[in-house]
Tab-separated table of N, CA and C in Angstrom:
chain	number	residue	atom	x	y	z
W	25	MET	N	1.254	-1.445	-0.115
W	25	MET	CA	0.072	-0.198	-0.115
W	25	MET	C	0.533	1.409	-0.092
W	26	LYS	N	0.535	2.197	-0.404
W	26	LYS	CA	1.582	3.592	-0.703
W	26	LYS	C	0.970	4.536	0.353
W	27	ARG	N	1.864	4.870	0.888
W	27	ARG	CA	1.521	6.125	1.578
W	27	ARG	C	0.782	7.704	1.228
W	28	PHE	N	2.227	7.844	0.432
W	28	PHE	CA	1.927	9.596	-0.544
W	28	PHE	C	1.645	9.605	-1.366
W	29	ILE	N	1.044	8.678	-1.877
W	29	ILE	CA	0.098	8.298	-3.241
W	29	ILE	C	-0.911	7.773	-3.401
W	30	LYS	N	-2.375	8.388	-4.034
W	30	LYS	CA	-3.611	7.557	-4.398
W	30	LYS	C	-3.922	7.839	-5.563
W	31	VAL	N	-4.414	6.840	-6.421
W	31	VAL	CA	-4.567	6.947	-7.750
W	31	VAL	C	-5.975	6.309	-7.432
W	32	GLU	N	-6.938	7.232	-8.307
W	32	GLU	CA	-8.699	7.365	-8.643
W	32	GLU	C	-8.525	7.174	-10.363
W	33	LYS	N	-9.339	5.712	-10.663
W	33	LYS	CA	-9.653	6.160	-12.127
W	33	LYS	C	-10.768	6.898	-12.500
W	34	ARG	N	-11.075	7.770	-13.449
W	34	ARG	CA	-12.175	8.219	-13.629
W	34	ARG	C	-12.382	7.816	-15.260
W	35	ASN	N	-13.189	6.477	-15.903
W	35	ASN	CA	-13.391	6.478	-17.183
W	35	ASN	C	-11.988	5.833	-17.691
W	36	HIS	N	-11.796	6.728	-18.720
W	36	HIS	CA	-9.785	6.762	-18.832
W	36	HIS	C	-8.932	7.281	-18.646
W	37	VAL	N	-9.157	7.830	-17.348
W	37	VAL	CA	-8.452	8.769	-16.871
W	37	VAL	C	-7.667	8.447	-15.723
W	38	ALA	N	-6.476	8.749	-15.296
W	38	ALA	CA	-5.660	7.657	-13.563
W	38	ALA	C	-5.647	9.422	-12.858
W	39	VAL	N	-5.949	9.434	-12.350
W	39	VAL	CA	-5.966	10.653	-11.340
W	39	VAL	C	-5.106	10.647	-10.240
W	40	VAL	N	-3.646	11.049	-10.128
W	40	VAL	CA	-2.918	10.726	-9.318
W	40	VAL	C	-2.867	11.709	-8.265
W	41	ARG	N	-3.106	11.404	-7.435
W	41	ARG	CA	-3.113	12.441	-5.969
W	41	ARG	C	-1.804	12.182	-5.292
W	42	MET	N	-1.123	13.487	-4.830
W	42	MET	CA	0.270	13.154	-4.140
W	42	MET	C	0.079	14.047	-2.567
W	43	ASN	N	0.130	13.310	-1.460
W	43	ASN	CA	-0.075	13.985	-0.333
W	43	ASN	C	0.946	14.992	-0.116
W	44	GLN	N	0.515	16.148	0.077
W	44	GLN	CA	1.213	17.220	0.514
W	44	GLN	C	1.924	17.662	1.850
W	45	SER	N	2.189	16.708	2.529
W	45	SER	CA	2.238	16.663	4.284
W	45	SER	C	3.887	17.212	4.215
W	46	MET	N	4.614	17.637	5.191
W	46	MET	CA	5.462	17.986	5.737
W	46	MET	C	6.541	17.027	4.810
W	47	LEU	N	6.048	15.476	5.067
W	47	LEU	CA	7.188	14.447	4.807
W	47	LEU	C	7.029	13.849	3.527
W	48	ASN	N	6.565	15.269	2.383
W	48	ASN	CA	6.415	14.508	0.672
W	48	ASN	C	6.493	15.356	-0.039
W	49	ARG	N	7.952	15.804	0.628
W	49	ARG	CA	8.428	16.332	-0.616
W	49	ARG	C	8.973	15.595	-1.730
W	50	LEU	N	9.977	15.512	-3.001
W	50	LEU	CA	10.132	14.575	-3.284
W	50	LEU	C	10.979	14.082	-3.094
W	51	ASN	N	11.427	13.049	-2.042
W	51	ASN	CA	11.850	12.457	-1.091
W	51	ASN	C	12.086	10.628	-2.313
W	52	SER	N	13.119	9.782	-1.719
W	52	SER	CA	13.038	9.007	-2.611
W	52	SER	C	12.393	7.957	-2.187
W	53	GLU	N	11.000	8.374	-1.247
W	53	GLU	CA	10.179	6.869	-0.706
W	53	GLU	C	9.303	7.324	-1.572
W	54	VAL	N	8.325	9.256	-2.041
W	54	VAL	CA	7.979	9.203	-3.006
W	54	VAL	C	7.538	9.243	-4.485
W	55	MET	N	9.341	8.963	-4.667
W	55	MET	CA	9.429	8.876	-5.777
W	55	MET	C	9.490	7.470	-6.633
W	56	TYR	N	9.747	6.861	-5.303
W	56	TYR	CA	9.780	5.021	-5.431
W	56	TYR	C	8.330	4.304	-6.128
W	57	GLU	N	7.361	5.022	-5.093
W	57	GLU	CA	6.215	5.224	-5.338
W	57	GLU	C	5.347	5.735	-6.943
W	58	LEU	N	6.420	6.710	-7.104
W	58	LEU	CA	6.055	7.482	-8.227
W	58	LEU	C	5.677	6.642	-9.425
W	59	GLN	N	7.192	6.219	-9.487
W	59	GLN	CA	7.720	5.486	-10.332
W	59	GLN	C	6.801	3.351	-10.287
W	60	GLU	N	6.409	3.573	-9.077
W	60	GLU	CA	5.483	2.237	-8.991
W	60	GLU	C	4.220	2.590	-9.591
W	61	THR	N	3.871	3.759	-9.960
W	61	THR	CA	1.911	4.276	-10.038
W	61	THR	C	2.443	4.264	-11.510
W	62	MET	N	3.493	5.086	-11.804
W	62	MET	CA	3.884	4.731	-13.620
W	62	MET	C	4.276	3.772	-14.348
W	63	ASN	N	4.393	1.916	-13.693
W	63	ASN	CA	4.658	1.241	-13.825
W	63	ASN	C	2.144	0.225	-13.859
W	64	GLU	N	2.388	1.203	-13.371
W	64	GLU	CA	0.691	0.176	-12.808
W	64	GLU	C	-0.141	0.875	-14.319
W	65	LEU	N	0.318	2.277	-14.393
W	65	LEU	CA	-0.471	2.966	-15.284
W	65	LEU	C	-0.493	2.717	-17.259
W	66	GLN	N	0.191	1.379	-16.991
W	66	GLN	CA	0.701	1.380	-18.313
W	66	GLN	C	-0.363	0.503	-19.128
W	67	ASP	N	-1.231	0.524	-18.261
W	67	ASP	CA	-2.866	-0.782	-19.518
W	67	ASP	C	-3.405	0.418	-19.957
W	68	ALA	N	-3.608	-0.712	-20.815
W	68	ALA	CA	-4.659	0.279	-21.815
W	68	ALA	C	-6.223	0.720	-21.513
W	69	SER	N	-6.519	0.507	-19.992
W	69	SER	CA	-7.543	0.954	-20.096
W	69	SER	C	-6.963	2.619	-19.707
W	70	VAL	N	-6.260	3.296	-19.245
W	70	VAL	CA	-5.519	4.354	-19.107
W	70	VAL	C	-5.364	5.605	-20.477
W	71	GLY	N	-6.191	6.331	-20.417
W	71	GLY	CA	-5.817	7.440	-21.403
W	71	GLY	C	-5.054	8.905	-20.994
W	72	SER	N	-5.072	8.937	-20.154
W	72	SER	CA	-4.189	10.117	-19.704
W	72	SER	C	-4.367	9.668	-18.119
W	73	ILE	N	-2.869	10.450	-17.343
W	73	ILE	CA	-2.545	10.884	-16.706
W	73	ILE	C	-2.535	12.286	-15.718
W	74	VAL	N	-3.670	12.547	-14.745
W	74	VAL	CA	-3.950	13.784	-13.934
W	74	VAL	C	-3.040	13.619	-12.794
W	75	PHE	N	-1.329	14.372	-12.739
W	75	PHE	CA	-1.269	14.606	-11.640
W	75	PHE	C	-1.788	15.769	-11.021
W	76	MET	N	-1.915	15.870	-9.236
W	76	MET	CA	-1.871	16.878	-8.805
W	76	MET	C	-1.718	16.422	-7.270
W	77	GLY	N	-1.481	17.508	-6.132
W	77	GLY	CA	-1.324	17.396	-5.072
W	77	GLY	C	-2.226	17.461	-4.011
W	78	GLU	N	-2.055	16.693	-3.324
W	78	GLU	CA	-3.528	17.263	-2.269
W	78	GLU	C	-3.109	18.289	-1.225
W	79	TYR	N	-3.895	18.779	-1.203
W	79	TYR	CA	-3.315	19.865	-0.055
W	79	TYR	C	-3.748	19.790	1.488
W	80	TYR	N	-2.361	19.733	1.713
W	80	TYR	CA	-2.141	19.692	3.100
W	80	TYR	C	-2.432	20.737	4.703
W	81	LYS	N	-3.050	21.126	5.272
W	81	LYS	CA	-2.843	22.000	6.291
W	81	LYS	C	-1.969	22.000	7.496
W	82	MET	N	-0.849	22.551	7.242
W	82	MET	CA	-0.311	22.458	8.707
W	82	MET	C	-0.835	22.521	9.874
W	83	ASN	N	-0.731	21.973	11.248
W	83	ASN	CA	-0.741	22.716	12.617
W	83	ASN	C	-0.099	23.753	12.964
W	84	GLY	N	-0.279	24.076	14.113
W	84	GLY	CA	0.476	24.298	14.867
W	84	GLY	C	2.432	24.527	14.962
W	85	ASN	N	2.270	22.568	14.815
W	85	ASN	CA	3.911	22.432	15.841
W	85	ASN	C	4.801	22.248	14.296
W	86	HIS	N	4.150	23.038	13.082
W	86	HIS	CA	5.411	22.916	12.164
W	86	HIS	C	6.752	22.823	12.195
W	87	ARG	N	7.269	24.148	13.604
W	87	ARG	CA	8.378	23.602	14.022
W	87	ARG	C	8.766	23.083	14.029
W	88	THR	N	8.551	21.600	14.937
W	88	THR	CA	8.889	20.536	15.332
W	88	THR	C	8.462	19.252	14.755
W	89	ALA	N	7.579	19.548	13.463
W	89	ALA	CA	7.499	18.330	12.928
W	89	ALA	C	8.212	17.488	12.541
W	90	SER	N	8.199	16.286	12.660
W	90	SER	CA	9.106	15.280	12.508
W	90	SER	C	9.704	15.034	10.791
W	91	PHE	N	10.717	14.428	10.552
W	91	PHE	CA	10.920	13.944	9.309
W	91	PHE	C	11.181	12.657	9.241
W	92	LEU	N	11.238	12.469	10.777
W	92	LEU	CA	11.427	10.693	10.585
W	92	LEU	C	10.452	9.975	9.935
W	93	ARG	N	11.077	8.659	9.765
W	93	ARG	CA	9.715	7.740	9.250
W	93	ARG	C	9.096	6.806	10.413
W	94	GLU	N	8.166	7.144	10.670
W	94	GLU	CA	7.503	6.619	11.641
W	94	GLU	C	8.046	4.555	12.296
W	95	GLU	N	8.252	3.890	10.982
W	95	GLU	CA	7.923	3.150	11.336
W	95	GLU	C	9.521	2.515	11.871
W	96	THR	N	10.229	3.372	11.279
W	96	THR	CA	11.733	2.767	11.268
W	96	THR	C	12.603	3.315	12.446
W	97	GLY	N	12.184	4.779	11.627
W	97	GLY	CA	12.556	5.959	12.792
W	97	GLY	C	13.913	6.861	11.666
W	98	ARG	N	14.330	6.109	10.872
W	98	ARG	CA	15.240	6.663	9.842
W	98	ARG	C	15.249	7.768	9.363
W	99	LEU	N	15.931	8.984	9.271
W	99	LEU	CA	15.520	9.793	8.306
W	99	LEU	C	15.025	9.500	6.984
W	100	TYR	N	13.909	10.415	6.400
W	100	TYR	CA	13.904	10.247	4.847
W	100	TYR	C	14.808	10.615	4.429
W	101	GLN	N	15.326	9.894	3.364
W	101	GLN	CA	16.442	10.218	2.255
W	101	GLN	C	16.059	11.625	1.221
W	102	PRO	N	16.624	12.210	0.607
W	102	PRO	CA	16.191	13.437	-0.668
W	102	PRO	C	17.010	12.540	-2.206
W	103	ILE	N	15.923	12.602	-3.029
W	103	ILE	CA	16.135	12.073	-4.166
W	103	ILE	C	17.374	12.369	-4.909
W	104	HIS	N	18.066	11.655	-5.680
W	104	HIS	CA	19.394	11.818	-6.053
W	104	HIS	C	18.603	12.799	-7.602
W	105	ALA	N	18.956	13.872	-7.415
W	105	ALA	CA	18.898	14.602	-9.612
W	105	ALA	C	19.047	13.703	-10.218
W	106	VAL	N	20.024	12.387	-10.436
W	106	VAL	CA	19.590	11.873	-11.626
W	106	VAL	C	18.421	10.610	-11.618
W	107	ALA	N	18.320	10.339	-10.530
W	107	ALA	CA	17.205	9.333	-10.135
W	107	ALA	C	16.029	10.226	-10.557
W	108	ALA	N	15.827	11.331	-9.923
W	108	ALA	CA	14.488	12.293	-10.344
W	108	ALA	C	14.225	12.222	-11.735
W	109	ARG	N	14.885	13.002	-12.354
W	109	ARG	CA	15.057	13.227	-13.913
W	109	ARG	C	14.547	12.158	-14.695
W	110	ALA	N	15.112	10.631	-14.712
W	110	ALA	CA	14.653	9.562	-15.160
W	110	ALA	C	13.682	9.413	-14.919
W	111	ILE	N	13.176	9.195	-13.971
W	111	ILE	CA	11.441	9.501	-13.757
W	111	ILE	C	10.483	10.777	-14.104
W	112	PHE	N	11.140	11.796	-14.335
W	112	PHE	CA	10.490	12.870	-14.930
W	112	PHE	C	10.778	12.326	-16.179
W	113	GLN	N	11.395	12.065	-16.809
W	113	GLN	CA	12.138	11.561	-18.647
W	113	GLN	C	10.767	10.390	-18.554
W	114	ARG	N	10.432	9.896	-18.095
W	114	ARG	CA	9.593	8.369	-18.364
W	114	ARG	C	7.674	9.319	-18.906
W	115	ILE	N	7.869	10.255	-17.605
W	115	ILE	CA	6.217	11.068	-17.642
W	115	ILE	C	6.425	11.695	-18.582
W	116	SER	N	7.703	12.549	-19.222
W	116	SER	CA	7.789	13.132	-20.666
W	116	SER	C	7.429	12.322	-21.577
W	117	CYS	N	8.162	11.122	-21.804
W	117	CYS	CA	8.194	10.400	-23.157
W	117	CYS	C	6.527	9.419	-22.611
W	118	SER	N	5.966	9.359	-22.134
W	118	SER	CA	4.966	8.387	-21.778
W	118	SER	C	3.782	8.428	-22.451
W	119	SER	N	3.611	7.522	-23.167
W	119	SER	CA	2.526	7.250	-24.077
W	119	SER	C	1.457	8.187	-24.105
W	120	LYS	N	0.816	7.984	-22.768
W	120	LYS	CA	0.057	8.507	-21.855
W	120	LYS	C	-0.399	10.144	-22.627
W	121	GLN	N	-1.419	10.608	-22.604
W	121	GLN	CA	-1.272	12.367	-21.940
W	121	GLN	C	-1.055	12.404	-20.813
W	122	THR	N	-0.385	13.436	-20.455
W	122	THR	CA	0.060	13.629	-18.737
W	122	THR	C	-0.916	14.877	-18.377
W	123	ILE	N	-1.179	15.244	-17.351
W	123	ILE	CA	-1.719	16.696	-17.192
W	123	ILE	C	-1.456	16.992	-15.777
W	124	ALA	N	-0.908	18.208	-15.542
W	124	ALA	CA	-0.691	18.572	-14.207
W	124	ALA	C	-0.934	19.867	-13.659
W	125	LEU	N	-2.208	19.375	-12.859
W	125	LEU	CA	-2.612	20.325	-11.777
W	125	LEU	C	-2.376	20.670	-10.518
W	126	LEU	N	-2.000	22.303	-11.200
W	126	LEU	CA	-1.693	22.512	-9.886
W	126	LEU	C	-2.286	23.743	-8.546
W	127	THR	N	-2.550	23.095	-8.023
W	127	THR	CA	-3.745	23.804	-6.820
W	127	THR	C	-2.844	24.568	-5.738
W	128	ASN	N	-1.596	24.369	-5.904
W	128	ASN	CA	-0.942	24.798	-4.303
W	128	ASN	C	0.233	25.761	-4.997
W	129	PHE	N	0.800	26.811	-4.280
W	129	PHE	CA	1.869	26.895	-3.966
W	129	PHE	C	3.124	26.046	-4.392
W	130	THR	N	3.431	26.009	-6.581
W	130	THR	CA	4.493	25.783	-6.397
W	130	THR	C	5.978	25.103	-7.165
W	131	PHE	N	6.555	24.472	-6.466
W	131	PHE	CA	8.144	25.217	-7.055
W	131	PHE	C	8.779	24.006	-6.289
W	132	GLY	N	10.472	23.961	-6.583
W	132	GLY	CA	11.377	22.583	-6.446
W	132	GLY	C	10.798	21.514	-7.222
W	133	GLY	N	10.963	20.216	-7.463
W	133	GLY	CA	10.661	18.965	-7.667
W	133	GLY	C	9.042	19.067	-7.904
W	134	GLY	N	8.861	19.846	-7.506
W	134	GLY	CA	7.104	19.546	-8.270
W	134	GLY	C	6.883	20.395	-9.113
W	135	TYR	N	7.559	21.226	-9.505
W	135	TYR	CA	7.582	22.238	-10.244
W	135	TYR	C	7.978	21.808	-11.920
W	136	GLU	N	9.222	20.791	-11.206
W	136	GLU	CA	9.865	19.893	-12.243
W	136	GLU	C	9.119	18.556	-13.076
W	137	LEU	N	7.908	18.224	-11.878
W	137	LEU	CA	6.967	17.399	-12.218
W	137	LEU	C	6.369	17.758	-13.007
W	138	ALA	N	5.939	18.973	-13.146
W	138	ALA	CA	5.046	19.736	-13.808
W	138	ALA	C	5.005	20.195	-14.575
W	139	LEU	N	6.485	20.842	-15.675
W	139	LEU	CA	7.207	20.687	-16.435
W	139	LEU	C	7.744	19.659	-17.270
W	140	ALA	N	7.186	17.701	-16.875
W	140	ALA	CA	7.522	16.767	-17.578
W	140	ALA	C	6.112	16.199	-17.889
W	141	CYS	N	5.160	17.006	-17.697
W	141	CYS	CA	3.762	16.728	-18.382
W	141	CYS	C	3.216	17.636	-19.840
W	142	ASP	N	2.284	16.536	-20.211
W	142	ASP	CA	1.978	17.975	-21.637
W	142	ASP	C	0.981	18.969	-21.219
W	143	VAL	N	0.269	18.767	-20.334
W	143	VAL	CA	-0.640	20.260	-20.171
W	143	VAL	C	-0.336	20.545	-18.467
W	144	ARG	N	-0.539	21.929	-18.460
W	144	ARG	CA	-0.884	22.213	-17.092
W	144	ARG	C	-1.471	23.015	-17.241
W	145	ILE	N	-2.187	22.856	-15.500
W	145	ILE	CA	-3.468	23.532	-15.379
W	145	ILE	C	-3.423	24.358	-13.952
W	146	ALA	N	-3.210	25.239	-14.037
W	146	ALA	CA	-3.358	26.141	-12.523
W	146	ALA	C	-4.395	26.646	-11.769
W	147	GLU	N	-4.585	26.580	-11.078
W	147	GLU	CA	-5.775	27.042	-10.189
W	147	GLU	C	-5.633	28.382	-9.619
W	148	GLU	N	-6.383	29.406	-9.589
W	148	GLU	CA	-6.324	30.756	-9.024
W	148	GLU	C	-6.356	30.471	-7.667
W	149	PRO	N	-5.169	31.041	-7.062
W	149	PRO	CA	-4.200	31.755	-7.042
W	149	PRO	C	-3.126	31.486	-6.903
W	150	VAL	N	-3.107	30.274	-7.409
W	150	VAL	CA	-1.448	29.693	-7.583
W	150	VAL	C	-0.861	30.153	-7.623
W	151	GLN	N	0.300	30.306	-6.973
W	151	GLN	CA	1.826	31.035	-7.408
W	151	GLN	C	2.986	29.658	-7.577
W	152	LEU	N	3.969	30.120	-8.535
W	152	LEU	CA	4.771	29.091	-9.074
W	152	LEU	C	6.038	29.688	-8.856
W	153	LYS	N	6.939	29.189	-8.106
W	153	LYS	CA	8.729	29.666	-8.404
W	153	LYS	C	8.875	28.590	-9.443
W	154	LEU	N	9.341	29.345	-10.853
W	154	LEU	CA	10.187	29.021	-11.756
W	154	LEU	C	11.573	28.919	-11.404
W	155	THR	N	12.416	28.212	-12.482
W	155	THR	CA	13.800	27.674	-11.660
W	155	THR	C	14.629	28.857	-11.794
W	156	ASN	N	14.557	29.458	-12.202
W	156	ASN	CA	15.165	30.964	-12.112
W	156	ASN	C	14.977	31.646	-10.568
W	157	GLY	N	14.408	31.740	-9.700
W	157	GLY	CA	13.848	31.611	-8.433
W	157	GLY	C	12.748	32.619	-8.582
W	158	MET	N	12.495	33.125	-9.482
W	158	MET	CA	11.245	34.109	-9.935
W	158	MET	C	10.130	33.882	-9.148
W	159	THR	N	9.087	34.182	-8.691
W	159	THR	CA	7.646	33.281	-8.315
W	159	THR	C	6.719	34.519	-9.066
W	160	VAL	N	5.622	33.638	-9.676
W	160	VAL	CA	4.850	34.281	-10.321
W	160	VAL	C	3.303	34.047	-10.239
W	161	SER	N	2.524	34.249	-10.820
W	161	SER	CA	1.346	34.517	-10.564
W	161	SER	C	0.557	33.193	-11.405
W	162	ALA	N	-0.238	32.506	-11.621
W	162	ALA	CA	-0.759	31.681	-12.213
W	162	ALA	C	-1.211	32.311	-13.782
W	163	GLN	N	-1.645	33.348	-13.218
W	163	GLN	CA	-1.787	34.000	-14.889
W	163	GLN	C	-0.324	34.071	-15.569
W	164	GLU	N	0.488	34.937	-14.709
W	164	GLU	CA	1.813	35.553	-14.929
W	164	GLU	C	2.026	33.981	-15.864
W	165	ALA	N	2.337	32.910	-14.962
W	165	ALA	CA	2.945	31.394	-15.809
W	165	ALA	C	2.212	31.408	-17.220
W	166	CYS	N	0.985	31.767	-16.999
W	166	CYS	CA	-0.077	31.037	-18.158
W	166	CYS	C	0.801	32.327	-19.792
W	167	ASN	N	0.533	33.698	-18.901
W	167	ASN	CA	1.517	34.945	-20.273
W	167	ASN	C	2.547	34.119	-20.491
W	168	MET	N	3.553	33.380	-19.488
W	168	MET	CA	4.912	33.211	-20.010
W	168	MET	C	4.946	32.091	-20.875
W	169	GLY	N	3.869	31.055	-20.550
W	169	GLY	CA	3.901	29.852	-21.699
W	169	GLY	C	4.516	29.096	-20.903
W	170	LYS	N	4.172	29.188	-19.330
W	170	LYS	CA	4.947	27.898	-18.292
W	170	LYS	C	3.718	26.791	-17.803
W	171	VAL	N	2.459	27.834	-18.377
W	171	VAL	CA	1.202	27.091	-17.674
W	171	VAL	C	-0.477	27.531	-19.001
W	172	GLN	N	-0.587	26.586	-19.175
W	172	GLN	CA	-1.436	26.713	-20.762
W	172	GLN	C	-2.330	27.051	-20.215
W	173	HIS	N	-3.207	26.507	-19.395
W	173	HIS	CA	-5.132	27.409	-18.698
W	173	HIS	C	-5.081	27.722	-17.174
W	174	VAL	N	-5.359	28.374	-17.164
W	174	VAL	CA	-6.062	28.871	-15.684
W	174	VAL	C	-7.181	28.933	-15.213
W	175	VAL	N	-7.458	28.306	-14.569
W	175	VAL	CA	-8.484	27.990	-14.153
W	175	VAL	C	-9.259	28.656	-12.527
W	176	GLN	N	-10.418	28.240	-11.740
W	176	GLN	CA	-10.556	29.046	-11.230
W	176	GLN	C	-10.819	27.852	-9.782
W	177	LYS	N	-10.308	28.639	-8.393
W	177	LYS	CA	-10.291	27.367	-7.399
W	177	LYS	C	-11.178	26.130	-7.389
W	178	GLY	N	-11.193	25.262	-6.792
W	178	GLY	CA	-11.564	24.173	-6.926
W	178	GLY	C	-11.870	23.265	-8.542
W	179	LYS	N	-11.892	23.937	-9.657
W	179	LYS	CA	-12.437	23.443	-10.718
W	179	LYS	C	-11.161	22.696	-11.761
W	180	GLY	N	-10.190	23.161	-11.318
W	180	GLY	CA	-9.130	22.099	-12.052
W	180	GLY	C	-9.536	20.788	-12.535
W	181	LEU	N	-9.568	20.307	-11.568
W	181	LEU	CA	-10.285	18.689	-12.381
W	181	LEU	C	-10.909	18.236	-12.596
W	182	GLU	N	-12.257	18.787	-12.305
W	182	GLU	CA	-13.386	18.877	-13.463
W	182	GLU	C	-12.891	19.523	-14.665
W	183	TYR	N	-12.029	20.321	-14.943
W	183	TYR	CA	-11.707	21.004	-16.413
W	183	TYR	C	-10.565	19.607	-17.080
W	184	SER	N	-9.866	20.005	-15.955
W	184	SER	CA	-8.913	18.267	-16.908
W	184	SER	C	-9.607	17.128	-17.162
W	185	LEU	N	-11.027	16.736	-17.017
W	185	LEU	CA	-11.154	15.754	-17.422
W	185	LEU	C	-11.944	15.878	-18.253
W	186	ALA	N	-12.549	17.162	-18.339
W	186	ALA	CA	-13.035	17.942	-19.437
W	186	ALA	C	-11.974	18.198	-20.566
W	187	LEU	N	-10.940	18.068	-20.676
W	187	LEU	CA	-10.333	18.485	-21.431
W	187	LEU	C	-9.454	17.321	-22.395
W	188	ASN	N	-9.505	16.081	-21.663
W	188	ASN	CA	-9.648	14.707	-21.598
W	188	ASN	C	-10.472	14.121	-22.697
W	189	ALA	N	-11.773	14.137	-22.737
W	189	ALA	CA	-12.869	13.930	-22.908
W	189	ALA	C	-12.986	14.979	-24.624
W	190	LEU	N	-12.201	16.232	-24.974
W	190	LEU	CA	-12.440	16.456	-25.791
W	190	LEU	C	-11.349	16.121	-26.543
W	191	GLU	N	-10.253	15.624	-25.987
W	191	GLU	CA	-9.002	15.350	-26.590
W	191	GLU	C	-9.460	13.889	-26.901
W	192	LYS	N	-9.978	13.239	-26.746
W	192	LYS	CA	-10.848	11.481	-26.729
W	192	LYS	C	-11.735	12.302	-28.780
W	193	GLU	N	-12.397	13.498	-28.575
W	193	GLU	CA	-13.716	13.245	-29.407
W	193	GLU	C	-12.287	13.929	-31.065
W	194	ALA	N	-11.635	14.980	-30.602
W	194	ALA	CA	-10.422	15.070	-31.131
W	194	ALA	C	-10.226	14.058	-32.622
């Protein structure tokens, strides 16, 4: 059973929800689960994959939050850049249509994952921290060509599914 990634299938669309807790930065365990998920979604019943984060509200104890694994007490290991690049390359070259749904502040590995996708949809008022360190709004990112579509908060998944249906008809 996966701890950080949940997959829900709707018709021919797989919605991959990544838990955005303090522990879920794109560390080795999250990336391992992402690799497993990509393996599982290679069947013919899946035409598109939507990647999205699941919003996590931090409690007041965020300064004392533990980065230790509960079962083993070991620290989570950061993912090596070469391994991350290989997984992002696999997403980028996938025969499935890949859509990144940006619902929260997006930066670092999350932004790199979004760039690997065919289509990027941002919900307002999302902000993105670009690879050059500049932080931009969803609309500014759209104007720069970093995001293809900007939608209202809470409408991104609906828009992604509609976009997939239009692709199928074309």
